[in-house]
Coordinates of C-alpha atoms in Angstrom, one line a residue:
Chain A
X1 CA 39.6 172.4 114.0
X2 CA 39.6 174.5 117.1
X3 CA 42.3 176.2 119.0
X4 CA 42.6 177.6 122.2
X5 CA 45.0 180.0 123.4
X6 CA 45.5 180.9 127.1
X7 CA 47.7 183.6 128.8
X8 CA 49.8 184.1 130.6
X9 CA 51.0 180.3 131.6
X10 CA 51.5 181.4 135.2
X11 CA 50.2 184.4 137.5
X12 CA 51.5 185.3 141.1
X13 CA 49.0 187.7 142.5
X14 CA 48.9 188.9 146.4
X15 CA 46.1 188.1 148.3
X16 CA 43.4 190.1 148.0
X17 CA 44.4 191.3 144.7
X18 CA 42.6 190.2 141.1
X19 CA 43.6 187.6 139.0
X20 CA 43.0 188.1 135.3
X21 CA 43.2 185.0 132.6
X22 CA 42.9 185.5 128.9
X23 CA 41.6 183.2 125.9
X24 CA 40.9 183.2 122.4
X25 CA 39.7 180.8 120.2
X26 CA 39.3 180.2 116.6
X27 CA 36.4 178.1 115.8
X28 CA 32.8 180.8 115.5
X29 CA 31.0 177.6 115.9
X30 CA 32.2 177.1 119.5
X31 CA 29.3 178.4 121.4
X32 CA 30.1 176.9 124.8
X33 CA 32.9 178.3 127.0
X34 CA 33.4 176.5 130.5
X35 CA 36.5 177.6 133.1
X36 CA 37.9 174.5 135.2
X37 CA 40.0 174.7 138.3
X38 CA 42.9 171.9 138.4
X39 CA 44.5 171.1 141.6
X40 CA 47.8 168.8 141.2
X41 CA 46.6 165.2 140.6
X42 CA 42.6 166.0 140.7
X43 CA 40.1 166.0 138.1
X44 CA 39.7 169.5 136.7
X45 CA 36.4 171.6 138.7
X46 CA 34.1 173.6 136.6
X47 CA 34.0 176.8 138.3
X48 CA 31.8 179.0 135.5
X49 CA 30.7 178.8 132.3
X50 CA 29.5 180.9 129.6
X51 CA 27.4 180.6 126.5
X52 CA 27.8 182.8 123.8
X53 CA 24.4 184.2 123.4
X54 CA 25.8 186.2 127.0
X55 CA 28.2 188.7 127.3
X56 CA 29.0 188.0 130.7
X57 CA 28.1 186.2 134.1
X58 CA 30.1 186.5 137.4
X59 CA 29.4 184.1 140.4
X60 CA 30.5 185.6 144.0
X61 CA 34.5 186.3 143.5
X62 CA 34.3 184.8 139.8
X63 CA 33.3 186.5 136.0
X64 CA 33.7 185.9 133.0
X65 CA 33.3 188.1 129.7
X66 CA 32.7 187.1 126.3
X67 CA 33.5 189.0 123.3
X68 CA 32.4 187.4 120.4
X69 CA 33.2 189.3 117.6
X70 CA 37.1 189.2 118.7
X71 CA 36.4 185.4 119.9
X72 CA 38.1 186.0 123.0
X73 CA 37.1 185.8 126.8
X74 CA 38.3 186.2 130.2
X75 CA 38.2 184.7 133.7
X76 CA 37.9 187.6 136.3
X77 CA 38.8 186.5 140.6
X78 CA 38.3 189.1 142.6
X79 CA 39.8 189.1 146.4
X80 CA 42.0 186.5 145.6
X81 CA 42.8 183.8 148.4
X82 CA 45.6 181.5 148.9
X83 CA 43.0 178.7 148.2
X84 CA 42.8 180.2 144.8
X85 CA 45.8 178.8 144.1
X86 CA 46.0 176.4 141.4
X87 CA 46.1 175.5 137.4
X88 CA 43.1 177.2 135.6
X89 CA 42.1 176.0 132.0
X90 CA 39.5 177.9 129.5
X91 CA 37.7 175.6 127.1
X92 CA 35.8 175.8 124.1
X93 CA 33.0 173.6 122.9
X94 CA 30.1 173.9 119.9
X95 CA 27.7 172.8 122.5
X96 CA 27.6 172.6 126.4
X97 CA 28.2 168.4 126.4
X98 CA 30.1 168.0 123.3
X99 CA 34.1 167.8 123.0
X100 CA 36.0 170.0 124.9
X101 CA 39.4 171.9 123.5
X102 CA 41.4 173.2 126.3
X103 CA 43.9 175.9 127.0
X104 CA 47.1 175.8 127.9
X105 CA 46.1 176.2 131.4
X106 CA 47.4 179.3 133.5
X107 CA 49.0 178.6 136.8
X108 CA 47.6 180.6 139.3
X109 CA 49.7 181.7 143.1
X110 CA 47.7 183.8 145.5
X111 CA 50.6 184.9 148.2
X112 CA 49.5 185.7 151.8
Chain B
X1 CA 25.7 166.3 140.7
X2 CA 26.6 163.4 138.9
X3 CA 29.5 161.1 139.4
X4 CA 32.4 159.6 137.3
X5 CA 34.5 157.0 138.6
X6 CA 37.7 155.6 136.8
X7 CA 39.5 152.3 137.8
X8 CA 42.6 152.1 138.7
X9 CA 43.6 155.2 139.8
X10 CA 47.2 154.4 139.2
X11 CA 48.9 151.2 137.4
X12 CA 52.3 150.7 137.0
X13 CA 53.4 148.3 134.2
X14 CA 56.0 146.8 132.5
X15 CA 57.0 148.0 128.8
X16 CA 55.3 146.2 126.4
X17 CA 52.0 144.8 128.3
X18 CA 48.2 146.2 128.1
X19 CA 46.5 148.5 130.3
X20 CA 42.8 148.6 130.9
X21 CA 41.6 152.1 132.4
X22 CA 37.3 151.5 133.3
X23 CA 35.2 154.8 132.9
X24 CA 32.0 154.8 134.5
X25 CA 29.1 157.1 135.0
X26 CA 27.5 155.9 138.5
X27 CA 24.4 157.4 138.6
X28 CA 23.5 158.1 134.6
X29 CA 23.5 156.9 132.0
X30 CA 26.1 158.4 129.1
X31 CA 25.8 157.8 125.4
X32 CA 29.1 159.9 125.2
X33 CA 32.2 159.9 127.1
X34 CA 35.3 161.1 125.9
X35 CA 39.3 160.2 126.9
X36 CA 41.8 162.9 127.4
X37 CA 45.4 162.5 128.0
X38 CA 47.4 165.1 130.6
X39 CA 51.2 165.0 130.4
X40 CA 52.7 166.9 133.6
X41 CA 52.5 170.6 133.5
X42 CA 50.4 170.4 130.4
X43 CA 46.8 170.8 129.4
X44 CA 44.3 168.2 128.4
X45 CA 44.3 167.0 125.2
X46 CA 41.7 165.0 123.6
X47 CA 42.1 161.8 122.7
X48 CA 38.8 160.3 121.4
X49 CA 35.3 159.9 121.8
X50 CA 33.2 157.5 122.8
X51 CA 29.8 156.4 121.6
X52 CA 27.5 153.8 123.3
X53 CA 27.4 151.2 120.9
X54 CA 29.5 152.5 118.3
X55 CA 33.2 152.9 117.2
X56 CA 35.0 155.6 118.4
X57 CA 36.2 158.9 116.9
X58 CA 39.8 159.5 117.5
X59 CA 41.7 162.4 117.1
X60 CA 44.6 163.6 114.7
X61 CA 47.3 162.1 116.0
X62 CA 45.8 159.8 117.8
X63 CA 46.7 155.9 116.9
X64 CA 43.7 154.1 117.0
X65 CA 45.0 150.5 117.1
X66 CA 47.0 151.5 120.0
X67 CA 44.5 152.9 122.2
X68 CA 41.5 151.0 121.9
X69 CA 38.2 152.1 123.3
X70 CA 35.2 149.7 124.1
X71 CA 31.9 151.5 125.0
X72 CA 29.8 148.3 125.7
X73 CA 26.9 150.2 127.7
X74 CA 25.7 153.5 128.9
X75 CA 28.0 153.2 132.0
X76 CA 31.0 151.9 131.1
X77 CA 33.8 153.1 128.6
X78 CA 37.1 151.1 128.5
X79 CA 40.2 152.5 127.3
X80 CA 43.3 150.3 126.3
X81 CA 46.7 150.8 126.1
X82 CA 48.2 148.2 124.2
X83 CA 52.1 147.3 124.2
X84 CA 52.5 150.0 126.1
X85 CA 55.8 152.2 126.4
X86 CA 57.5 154.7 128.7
X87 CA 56.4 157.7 126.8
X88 CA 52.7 156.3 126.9
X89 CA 53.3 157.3 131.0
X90 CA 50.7 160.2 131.6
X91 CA 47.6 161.1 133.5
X92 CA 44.5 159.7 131.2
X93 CA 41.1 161.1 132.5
X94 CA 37.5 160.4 130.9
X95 CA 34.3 162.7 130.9
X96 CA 30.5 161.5 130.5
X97 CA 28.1 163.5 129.2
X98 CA 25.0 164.2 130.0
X99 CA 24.0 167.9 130.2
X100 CA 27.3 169.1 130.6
X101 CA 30.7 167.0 130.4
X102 CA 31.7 165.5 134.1
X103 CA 35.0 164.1 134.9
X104 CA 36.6 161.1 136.5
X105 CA 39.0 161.5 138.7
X106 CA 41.8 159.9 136.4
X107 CA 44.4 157.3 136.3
X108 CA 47.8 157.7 137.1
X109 CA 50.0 155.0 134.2
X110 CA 53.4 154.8 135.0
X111 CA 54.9 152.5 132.3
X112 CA 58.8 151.1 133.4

């Protein structure tokens, strides 16, 4: 089945700075990656997602890139902010509404 | 967007008693839903999935006769803890699908 490894398992970045998340995965029939923002006791927030007929898609502070061949791919935030601050967990799915096989989440501390 | 409500959001029971955790989607309707388990300061790990109508698909690991889920309608999923123990004590939180996965905002079981 799949796997999903996520690094590193916590980031303290200082405001304004980027924040930079890595995944891989093992399955080449996963062909749906989504990126979910967990705050402590919440349900987890999709924040982007990428499919893997696309190399990459960014929304406002946020990317993500896709490679494929290497079955990795990244989450990009830009000008971090202390609201950024949180768990963040990649996930990897053969299809945008099937099962979903998470990382190891990253937690993520933007500084002022 | 759509919405996923779980019932209760926190139980506290005695060792050895049943817990019923409701999963509905309020405004469609999902054939699918799935069941993840969250210990603290871990990722979400799949549990099973649910199908309208159908018995569910649990995963590796995953004991079956111990967690029992009921997906009577399109709405509603019901997932049981039976004789329930301390280490059972975790954050459970369901997803429906419909064109992507959205989640509930969990349940809290805290098992004395």
């Amino acid at each position: 089945g799949e796997n999903v490894e996520q690094h590193p398992s916590t980031l303290s970045v200082q405001e304004g700075d980027s924040a930079v998340i890595k995944c891989t995965y093992s399955d080449s029939a996963s062909n749906y990656f989504p990126w979910y923002k967990q705050e402590l006791g919440k349900r987890p927030q999709l924040i982007i997602d990428i499919r893997s007929n696309v190399g990459e898609k960014k929304d406002q502070r946020i990317a993500v890139t896709l490679n494929k061949t290497a079955k990795h791919f990244s989450l990009h935030i830009t000008e971090t902010q202390p609201e950024d601050s949180a768990v963040y967990f990649c996930a990897a799915s053969d299809n945008q509404g099937g099962k979903l096989i998470f990382g190891q989440g990253t937690e993520l501390s933007v500084k002022p | 967007g759509a919405v996923v409500s779980q019932h209760p959001s926190w139980v506290i029971c005695k060792s050895g008693t049943s817990v019923k955790i409701e999963c509905r989607s309020l405004d469609f309707q999902a054939t699918t839903m799935f069941w993840y388990r969250q210990f603290p300061k871990q990722s979400l790990m799949l549990m099973a999935t649910s199908n309208e109508g159908s018995k569910a698909t649990y995963e590796q690991g995953v004991e079956k006769d111990k967690f029992l889920i009921n997906h009577a309608s399109l709405t509603l999923s019901t997932l049981t803890v039976t004789s329930a123990h301390p280490e059972d004590s975790s954050f459970y939180i369901c997803s429906a699908r419909w064109d992507e996965q959205f989640f509930g905002p969990g349940t809290r079981l805290t098992v004395l």
